[in-house]
Amino acid sequence: MAFKSMLPFVTVAAALQVANAALTRRVACPDGVNTATNAACCNLFAVRDILQDQLFDGRECGEEVHESLRLTFHDAIGFSRSAVKAGKFGGGGADGSIAIFEDIETNFHANGGVDEIIDTQRPFVQMSNMTTADFIQFAGAIGVSNCPGAPQLDVFIGRKDATQPAPDLTVPEPFDTVDSILARMLDGGDFSPAEVVALLASHTVAAADHVDPTIPGTPFDSTPSLFDTQFFIETQLRGTLFPGSDGDNQGEVMSPLAGEIRLQSDHTLARDSRTNCAWQSFANNQAMMQSAFKAAFRKMTVIGHNERDLIDCSEVVQTPPALKANPHFPAGLTHADVEQACATAFFPTLPTDPGPATSVAPVPPS
Ligand code: HEM
């Protein structure tokens, strides 16, 4: 009797065991080295290794990584939910259109400069056996894994390639108002103001070539090869200078450090009441910034798709190096230089780097 009444439990336990085994079952990849949860991911190990060696110069967090990350956004945000609702074509989101229709989309003003990385990536796309849509998001995630302090980003494959270009004006500009940026990000990717702030953690590994074209490669924070929180600290400091010689350019406002450039959009988002507390919350919270960026990036990479239709190949992404530095004010600056914006919490107390005022301006050749 007792045995009989236990039967249903035994059956359930056995069923769970089978389900677990199915979930954790891995396939051996044809390369003889790797295993994967889905055979479709096997190809990505080799593509990853080639990108690391040949595109990212042996696991650097340099220019190609920064440009590849920017490209993930400019491709994915090419989507409009309101256009679709109105029965019009609103773009395909993360569909590779930016590279497939390079001739059209790189002429859109907001896409200035992305042609370089599209052209650099093209031979790798061709050898990868991936769709262009998948490749762009994959390359961004692999590149970011080289940046100390970055989260390990998720990777999905299975997107179909675009058959037509995205419409113009889907990519926000640095001179856009906060209203317009938040509206565009909501329409493009259903992003909340907090998710927009999270996505902008990307500007911690970033520089501008075209905002002030006389000083290409000018970074947004003092540590552009680290995925740290300095971007959120330094954008909250009072701006005192323009890094270039020809004053303010469209979309540029003053920055607090020699050799650092500040986008008007980053400045206004750091101060607007809808976004300033989220912005400040990342200033000394690396873990929170990492997890918020990881989640928002994942959402961005599947714009125009249903995640359930895609294959999760996140296991291919390497663990990023740990961050060794702590949040700080650059030398010469203190809490007194903070423009407090969040109304409900004070900007955190941070140490100031020792030594003469920090400059990230390139040293002129002697
Ligand atoms: C919300 C609105 C955003 C605006 C207005 C904006 C604007 C800009 C601008 C003007 C540049 C400089 C381009 C140049 O002159 O070379 C830039 C660079 C960059 N952006 Fe954004 N961006 C936004 C959001 C994002 C997002 C969501 C991501 C990624 C998830 C991203 C990633 C990058 C990266 C990595 C760079 C540096 C590229 C490099 O160093 O070559 N941006 N952004």
Short mmCIF file of C-alpha atoms and ligand atoms in Angstrom, two decimals:
data_model
loop_
_atom_site.label_atom_id
_atom_site.label_comp_id
_atom_site.label_asym_id
_atom_site.label_seq_id
_atom_site.Cartn_x
_atom_site.Cartn_y
_atom_site.Cartn_z
CA MET A 1 0.00 0.00 0.00
CA ALA A 2 2.76 2.37 1.09
CA PHE A 3 4.75 1.40 -1.99
CA LYS A 4 1.72 1.99 -4.21
CA SER A 5 1.11 5.51 -2.81
CA MET A 6 4.75 6.47 -3.44
CA LEU A 7 4.54 5.56 -7.12
CA PRO A 8 3.42 8.96 -8.42
CA PHE A 9 6.37 10.63 -6.63
CA VAL A 10 8.83 8.16 -8.09
CA THR A 11 7.41 8.81 -11.55
CA VAL A 12 7.66 12.58 -11.14
CA ALA A 13 11.24 12.31 -9.86
CA ALA A 14 12.21 10.10 -12.80
CA ALA A 15 10.60 12.49 -15.25
CA LEU A 16 12.48 15.42 -13.69
CA GLN A 17 15.74 13.48 -13.97
CA VAL A 18 15.15 12.87 -17.67
CA ALA A 19 14.24 16.53 -18.22
CA ASN A 20 17.38 17.67 -16.37
CA ALA A 21 19.57 15.36 -18.42
CA ALA A 22 18.01 16.74 -21.60
CA LEU A 23 18.64 20.26 -20.39
CA THR A 24 22.29 19.67 -19.54
CA ARG A 25 23.10 17.26 -22.36
CA ARG A 26 25.93 18.59 -24.45
CA VAL A 27 26.94 17.66 -27.94
CA ALA A 28 30.54 17.09 -28.93
CA CYS A 29 31.51 19.60 -31.61
CA PRO A 30 33.16 18.38 -34.83
CA ASP A 31 36.30 20.37 -33.89
CA GLY A 32 37.03 17.61 -31.35
CA VAL A 33 37.72 20.21 -28.67
CA ASN A 34 34.50 21.92 -27.68
CA THR A 35 31.09 20.80 -26.53
CA ALA A 36 27.91 22.82 -26.82
CA THR A 37 24.34 22.72 -25.57
CA ASN A 38 23.18 23.14 -29.15
CA ALA A 39 25.09 21.82 -32.16
CA ALA A 40 24.32 25.08 -33.98
CA CYS A 41 26.69 26.88 -31.59
CA CYS A 42 29.72 24.69 -32.47
CA ASN A 43 30.76 26.82 -35.43
CA LEU A 44 30.99 29.90 -33.22
CA PHE A 45 34.02 28.72 -31.23
CA ALA A 46 36.25 28.89 -34.30
CA VAL A 47 34.73 32.21 -35.44
CA ARG A 48 35.32 33.61 -31.95
CA ASP A 49 38.97 32.57 -31.97
CA ILE A 50 39.57 34.11 -35.38
CA LEU A 51 37.92 37.38 -34.32
CA GLN A 52 39.99 37.49 -31.15
CA ASP A 53 43.23 36.94 -33.07
CA GLN A 54 42.65 38.93 -36.21
CA LEU A 55 39.97 41.56 -35.52
CA PHE A 56 40.60 42.30 -31.86
CA ASP A 57 44.41 42.02 -31.99
CA GLY A 58 44.64 39.15 -29.51
CA ARG A 59 41.94 39.96 -26.97
CA GLU A 60 42.38 43.74 -26.73
CA CYS A 61 39.62 46.15 -25.68
CA GLY A 62 40.63 48.66 -28.33
CA GLU A 63 39.19 50.58 -31.23
CA GLU A 64 37.75 47.60 -33.13
CA VAL A 65 35.94 46.42 -30.01
CA HIS A 66 34.53 49.89 -29.39
CA GLU A 67 33.41 50.24 -32.99
CA SER A 68 31.92 46.73 -33.06
CA LEU A 69 29.93 47.53 -29.92
CA ARG A 70 28.63 50.77 -31.43
CA LEU A 71 27.61 48.84 -34.54
CA THR A 72 25.44 46.42 -32.52
CA PHE A 73 23.35 49.40 -31.42
CA HIS A 74 23.15 51.15 -34.77
CA ASP A 75 21.94 47.96 -36.43
CA ALA A 76 19.51 46.88 -33.69
CA ILE A 77 17.79 50.20 -33.04
CA GLY A 78 16.74 50.40 -36.70
CA PHE A 79 13.19 49.51 -35.79
CA SER A 80 9.97 51.35 -35.02
CA ARG A 81 7.11 49.74 -33.15
CA SER A 82 4.81 52.64 -33.95
CA ALA A 83 5.48 52.32 -37.68
CA VAL A 84 4.70 48.60 -37.53
CA LYS A 85 1.49 49.32 -35.61
CA ALA A 86 0.53 51.81 -38.29
CA GLY A 87 1.00 49.10 -40.91
CA LYS A 88 4.22 50.59 -42.31
CA PHE A 89 7.68 49.08 -42.62
CA GLY A 90 9.57 50.04 -39.46
CA GLY A 91 12.88 48.29 -40.04
CA GLY A 92 13.95 44.80 -39.00
CA GLY A 93 15.87 45.66 -35.81
CA ALA A 94 18.97 43.53 -35.37
CA ASP A 95 18.85 42.31 -38.95
CA GLY A 96 22.25 43.23 -40.40
CA SER A 97 20.70 45.92 -42.58
CA ILE A 98 23.36 48.44 -41.63
CA ALA A 99 26.01 46.29 -43.35
CA ILE A 100 23.85 44.71 -46.05
CA PHE A 101 22.57 48.13 -47.12
CA GLU A 102 25.76 49.94 -46.18
CA ASP A 103 25.48 52.30 -49.15
CA ILE A 104 22.16 53.57 -47.86
CA GLU A 105 22.38 53.41 -44.07
CA THR A 106 25.88 54.82 -43.67
CA ASN A 107 24.62 57.98 -45.35
CA PHE A 108 22.23 58.55 -42.45
CA HIS A 109 23.78 61.34 -40.37
CA ALA A 110 23.75 59.41 -37.07
CA ASN A 111 25.72 56.55 -38.64
CA GLY A 112 28.77 58.68 -39.38
CA GLY A 113 31.92 56.56 -39.19
CA VAL A 114 30.33 53.10 -38.92
CA ASP A 115 31.38 52.30 -42.49
CA GLU A 116 34.91 51.64 -41.20
CA ILE A 117 33.99 48.75 -38.94
CA ILE A 118 31.44 47.41 -41.43
CA ASP A 119 34.21 47.17 -44.02
CA THR A 120 36.67 45.69 -41.53
CA GLN A 121 34.14 43.08 -40.42
CA ARG A 122 33.02 42.13 -43.94
CA PRO A 123 35.64 39.44 -44.71
CA PHE A 124 35.03 37.92 -41.28
CA VAL A 125 31.27 37.82 -41.92
CA GLN A 126 31.93 36.05 -45.20
CA MET A 127 34.10 33.35 -43.64
CA SER A 128 31.88 32.94 -40.56
CA ASN A 129 28.99 31.01 -42.08
CA MET A 130 26.71 33.23 -39.98
CA THR A 131 24.02 35.66 -41.06
CA THR A 132 25.21 39.27 -41.06
CA ALA A 133 22.53 39.99 -38.45
CA ASP A 134 23.92 37.34 -36.08
CA PHE A 135 27.53 38.24 -36.80
CA ILE A 136 27.18 41.92 -35.84
CA GLN A 137 25.71 41.10 -32.42
CA PHE A 138 28.16 38.24 -31.92
CA ALA A 139 31.21 40.36 -32.71
CA GLY A 140 30.05 43.02 -30.25
CA ALA A 141 29.61 40.53 -27.43
CA ILE A 142 32.94 38.81 -28.10
CA GLY A 143 34.72 42.16 -28.30
CA VAL A 144 33.30 43.35 -24.98
CA SER A 145 34.58 40.18 -23.30
CA ASN A 146 38.07 41.67 -23.70
CA CYS A 147 37.28 44.71 -21.57
CA PRO A 148 38.21 44.36 -17.88
CA GLY A 149 35.12 44.80 -15.74
CA ALA A 150 32.62 43.94 -18.47
CA PRO A 151 29.76 41.52 -17.90
CA GLN A 152 29.80 38.28 -19.88
CA LEU A 153 27.23 39.16 -22.54
CA ASP A 154 24.66 36.79 -24.01
CA VAL A 155 24.75 35.65 -27.61
CA PHE A 156 21.86 34.38 -29.70
CA ILE A 157 21.84 33.12 -33.26
CA GLY A 158 19.12 32.43 -35.78
CA ARG A 159 18.26 35.93 -37.01
CA LYS A 160 17.36 36.26 -40.67
CA ASP A 161 19.14 38.87 -42.73
CA ALA A 162 17.44 42.08 -43.82
CA THR A 163 15.87 42.37 -47.24
CA GLN A 164 15.49 46.14 -47.04
CA PRO A 165 17.30 48.97 -45.26
CA ALA A 166 16.13 50.45 -41.97
CA PRO A 167 14.38 53.80 -42.22
CA ASP A 168 16.40 56.93 -41.40
CA LEU A 169 16.22 58.72 -38.04
CA THR A 170 16.07 55.61 -35.85
CA VAL A 171 19.51 56.19 -34.27
CA PRO A 172 19.57 58.94 -31.63
CA GLU A 173 21.95 61.86 -32.08
CA PRO A 174 24.04 63.50 -29.34
CA PHE A 175 22.24 66.81 -29.92
CA ASP A 176 18.77 65.28 -29.46
CA THR A 177 16.75 66.26 -26.40
CA VAL A 178 16.19 63.78 -23.57
CA ASP A 179 12.51 63.71 -24.55
CA SER A 180 13.37 62.70 -28.07
CA ILE A 181 16.01 60.11 -27.04
CA LEU A 182 13.69 58.45 -24.51
CA ALA A 183 10.81 58.42 -26.99
CA ARG A 184 13.00 56.90 -29.73
CA MET A 185 14.41 54.24 -27.39
CA LEU A 186 10.91 53.33 -26.24
CA ASP A 187 9.65 53.10 -29.79
CA GLY A 188 12.74 51.29 -31.06
CA GLY A 189 13.34 48.72 -28.34
CA ASP A 190 10.70 49.22 -25.64
CA PHE A 191 13.46 50.57 -23.39
CA SER A 192 12.58 52.29 -20.12
CA PRO A 193 14.61 55.37 -19.07
CA ALA A 194 16.58 53.13 -16.66
CA GLU A 195 17.39 50.72 -19.49
CA VAL A 196 18.60 53.61 -21.66
CA VAL A 197 20.98 54.59 -18.86
CA ALA A 198 22.12 50.97 -18.58
CA LEU A 199 22.83 50.76 -22.32
CA LEU A 200 24.93 53.90 -22.08
CA ALA A 201 27.41 52.02 -19.91
CA SER A 202 28.77 51.20 -23.37
CA HIS A 203 30.19 54.73 -23.46
CA THR A 204 32.69 53.64 -20.80
CA VAL A 205 34.60 51.85 -23.59
CA ALA A 206 34.21 54.52 -26.21
CA ALA A 207 35.68 57.44 -28.06
CA ALA A 208 34.44 59.90 -30.68
CA ASP A 209 36.02 60.38 -34.09
CA HIS A 210 33.43 62.64 -35.65
CA VAL A 211 31.97 64.89 -32.97
CA ASP A 212 35.12 67.00 -33.10
CA PRO A 213 36.81 65.70 -36.24
CA THR A 214 40.02 67.60 -35.41
CA ILE A 215 40.68 65.24 -32.48
CA PRO A 216 39.57 61.75 -33.56
CA GLY A 217 39.76 59.04 -30.92
CA THR A 218 38.90 61.34 -28.00
CA PRO A 219 37.45 59.20 -25.18
CA PHE A 220 34.25 59.72 -23.18
CA ASP A 221 36.01 58.88 -19.91
CA SER A 222 39.55 58.62 -18.60
CA THR A 223 39.66 54.80 -18.93
CA PRO A 224 38.30 53.87 -22.38
CA SER A 225 39.77 50.36 -22.34
CA LEU A 226 38.11 49.46 -19.02
CA PHE A 227 34.43 48.64 -18.57
CA ASP A 228 34.39 50.55 -15.29
CA THR A 229 32.04 53.15 -13.82
CA GLN A 230 34.27 56.17 -14.53
CA PHE A 231 31.97 57.26 -17.36
CA PHE A 232 29.10 57.69 -14.86
CA ILE A 233 31.36 59.58 -12.44
CA GLU A 234 33.04 61.87 -14.92
CA THR A 235 29.86 62.85 -16.79
CA GLN A 236 28.47 64.14 -13.46
CA LEU A 237 31.42 66.52 -12.95
CA ARG A 238 31.21 70.16 -13.93
CA GLY A 239 32.40 70.72 -17.47
CA THR A 240 35.25 73.22 -17.73
CA LEU A 241 36.86 72.81 -21.14
CA PHE A 242 36.57 71.61 -24.71
CA PRO A 243 39.26 69.08 -25.58
CA GLY A 244 39.73 70.40 -29.12
CA SER A 245 40.88 73.80 -30.25
CA ASP A 246 37.80 74.86 -32.17
CA GLY A 247 35.29 75.20 -29.36
CA ASP A 248 31.96 73.50 -29.21
CA ASN A 249 30.71 71.25 -31.97
CA GLN A 250 27.15 70.08 -32.56
CA GLY A 251 26.32 67.53 -29.85
CA GLU A 252 29.33 68.44 -27.70
CA VAL A 253 29.40 70.17 -24.30
CA MET A 254 32.33 70.96 -22.00
CA SER A 255 34.13 68.09 -20.27
CA PRO A 256 35.97 68.10 -16.94
CA LEU A 257 39.30 66.72 -18.21
CA ALA A 258 41.85 67.59 -20.86
CA GLY A 259 41.61 65.06 -23.67
CA GLU A 260 38.09 63.88 -22.76
CA ILE A 261 34.99 64.69 -24.80
CA ARG A 262 31.43 64.91 -23.47
CA LEU A 263 28.33 64.34 -25.54
CA GLN A 264 25.47 66.73 -24.93
CA SER A 265 23.14 63.71 -24.69
CA ASP A 266 25.23 62.04 -21.96
CA HIS A 267 25.35 65.38 -20.10
CA THR A 268 21.61 65.94 -20.23
CA LEU A 269 20.71 62.30 -19.43
CA ALA A 270 22.99 62.50 -16.36
CA ARG A 271 20.98 65.53 -15.18
CA ASP A 272 17.38 64.87 -16.26
CA SER A 273 15.00 63.89 -13.45
CA ARG A 274 13.88 60.76 -15.34
CA THR A 275 17.39 59.35 -15.62
CA ASN A 276 19.71 61.11 -13.14
CA CYS A 277 19.23 58.75 -10.17
CA ALA A 278 19.82 55.64 -12.32
CA TRP A 279 22.89 57.38 -13.74
CA GLN A 280 24.26 58.20 -10.29
CA SER A 281 23.45 54.72 -8.97
CA PHE A 282 26.09 53.22 -11.27
CA ALA A 283 28.85 55.64 -10.19
CA ASN A 284 30.22 53.31 -7.53
CA ASN A 285 28.33 50.11 -8.19
CA GLN A 286 30.18 48.04 -10.75
CA ALA A 287 28.06 44.92 -10.16
CA MET A 288 24.80 46.76 -10.65
CA MET A 289 26.08 48.45 -13.80
CA GLN A 290 27.26 45.10 -15.16
CA SER A 291 23.98 43.29 -14.62
CA ALA A 292 21.86 46.19 -15.88
CA PHE A 293 23.97 46.50 -19.03
CA LYS A 294 23.91 42.76 -19.63
CA ALA A 295 20.11 42.63 -19.42
CA ALA A 296 19.55 45.73 -21.57
CA PHE A 297 22.09 44.59 -24.15
CA ARG A 298 20.38 41.22 -24.42
CA LYS A 299 17.06 42.95 -25.05
CA MET A 300 18.70 45.20 -27.64
CA THR A 301 20.28 42.36 -29.58
CA VAL A 302 16.93 40.70 -30.24
CA ILE A 303 15.00 43.79 -31.38
CA GLY A 304 12.75 42.74 -34.24
CA HIS A 305 12.87 39.07 -33.18
CA ASN A 306 11.31 36.79 -30.65
CA GLU A 307 14.04 35.50 -28.32
CA ARG A 308 12.22 32.16 -28.12
CA ASP A 309 12.84 31.60 -31.84
CA LEU A 310 16.61 32.04 -31.41
CA ILE A 311 19.33 29.70 -30.13
CA ASP A 312 21.23 30.70 -27.01
CA CYS A 313 24.97 30.33 -27.65
CA SER A 314 26.14 32.46 -24.71
CA GLU A 315 28.51 29.71 -23.60
CA VAL A 316 30.84 30.71 -26.45
CA VAL A 317 31.57 34.08 -24.82
CA GLN A 318 34.73 34.13 -22.71
CA THR A 319 34.82 35.47 -19.15
CA PRO A 320 35.98 39.11 -19.24
CA PRO A 321 39.08 39.99 -17.19
CA ALA A 322 38.34 41.30 -13.69
CA LEU A 323 38.60 45.01 -13.04
CA LYS A 324 41.49 45.96 -10.77
CA ALA A 325 40.79 49.69 -10.25
CA ASN A 326 38.21 51.25 -7.92
CA PRO A 327 35.82 54.13 -8.67
CA HIS A 328 37.58 57.46 -8.10
CA PHE A 329 37.66 61.13 -8.98
CA PRO A 330 40.40 61.91 -11.48
CA ALA A 331 43.40 63.69 -9.90
CA GLY A 332 42.64 67.35 -9.25
CA LEU A 333 38.87 66.85 -8.89
CA THR A 334 36.72 66.17 -5.85
CA HIS A 335 33.17 65.87 -4.63
CA ALA A 336 32.98 69.69 -4.88
CA ASP A 337 33.10 69.34 -8.68
CA VAL A 338 30.02 67.10 -8.80
CA GLU A 339 26.86 68.63 -10.24
CA GLN A 340 24.40 66.87 -7.95
CA ALA A 341 21.33 65.99 -10.01
CA CYS A 342 19.51 63.09 -8.34
CA ALA A 343 17.04 64.53 -5.83
CA THR A 344 16.70 61.47 -3.63
CA ALA A 345 20.29 60.37 -2.94
CA PHE A 346 23.66 62.08 -2.64
CA PHE A 347 26.47 61.38 -5.06
CA PRO A 348 28.77 58.83 -3.38
CA THR A 349 31.96 59.79 -1.59
CA LEU A 350 34.95 58.65 -3.63
CA PRO A 351 38.71 58.97 -3.31
CA THR A 352 40.63 61.34 -5.59
CA ASP A 353 43.54 59.93 -7.58
CA PRO A 354 46.86 61.35 -6.31
CA GLY A 355 49.15 63.50 -8.40
CA PRO A 356 48.80 66.37 -10.87
CA ALA A 357 45.43 66.93 -12.61
CA THR A 358 44.54 63.96 -14.82
CA SER A 359 44.82 64.55 -18.54
CA VAL A 360 43.93 61.94 -21.12
CA ALA A 361 45.07 64.08 -24.02
CA PRO A 362 47.56 62.30 -26.28
CA VAL A 363 51.13 63.31 -25.50
CA PRO A 364 52.53 65.22 -28.52
CA PRO A 365 55.58 63.54 -30.06
CA SER A 366 58.81 65.08 -28.71
C1 HEM B 1 21.16 56.99 -26.47
C2 HEM B 1 21.74 57.46 -27.33
C3 HEM B 1 23.15 57.43 -27.87
C4 HEM B 1 23.74 58.48 -28.49
C5 HEM B 1 23.14 59.86 -28.74
C6 HEM B 1 25.06 58.06 -28.87
C7 HEM B 1 25.96 58.84 -29.54
C8 HEM B 1 27.27 58.49 -29.82
C9 HEM B 1 28.21 59.31 -30.52
C10 HEM B 1 27.94 60.70 -31.09
C11 HEM B 1 29.38 58.65 -30.57
C12 HEM B 1 30.69 59.12 -31.20
C13 HEM B 1 30.79 58.65 -32.64
C14 HEM B 1 32.02 59.23 -33.29
O1 HEM B 1 32.11 60.46 -33.39
O2 HEM B 1 32.93 58.47 -33.69
C15 HEM B 1 29.18 57.38 -29.92
C16 HEM B 1 30.14 56.43 -29.76
C17 HEM B 1 29.90 55.19 -29.25
N1 HEM B 1 28.68 54.68 -28.86
FE1 HEM B 1 26.99 55.73 -28.61
N2 HEM B 1 25.25 56.76 -28.47
C18 HEM B 1 24.11 56.33 -27.88
C19 HEM B 1 23.87 55.06 -27.39
C20 HEM B 1 24.74 54.01 -27.50
C21 HEM B 1 24.44 52.64 -27.21
C22 HEM B 1 23.09 52.15 -26.73
C23 HEM B 1 25.56 51.92 -27.44
C24 HEM B 1 25.81 50.44 -27.31
C25 HEM B 1 25.07 49.59 -26.68
C26 HEM B 1 26.59 52.83 -27.85
C27 HEM B 1 27.90 52.50 -28.09
C28 HEM B 1 28.87 53.39 -28.48
C29 HEM B 1 30.27 53.06 -28.55
C30 HEM B 1 30.91 51.76 -28.12
C31 HEM B 1 30.92 54.18 -29.06
C32 HEM B 1 32.41 54.36 -29.32
C33 HEM B 1 32.79 53.96 -30.71
C34 HEM B 1 34.30 54.11 -30.92
O3 HEM B 1 35.04 54.32 -29.96
O4 HEM B 1 34.71 54.00 -32.08
N3 HEM B 1 26.05 54.09 -27.91
N4 HEM B 1 27.89 57.32 -29.48
#
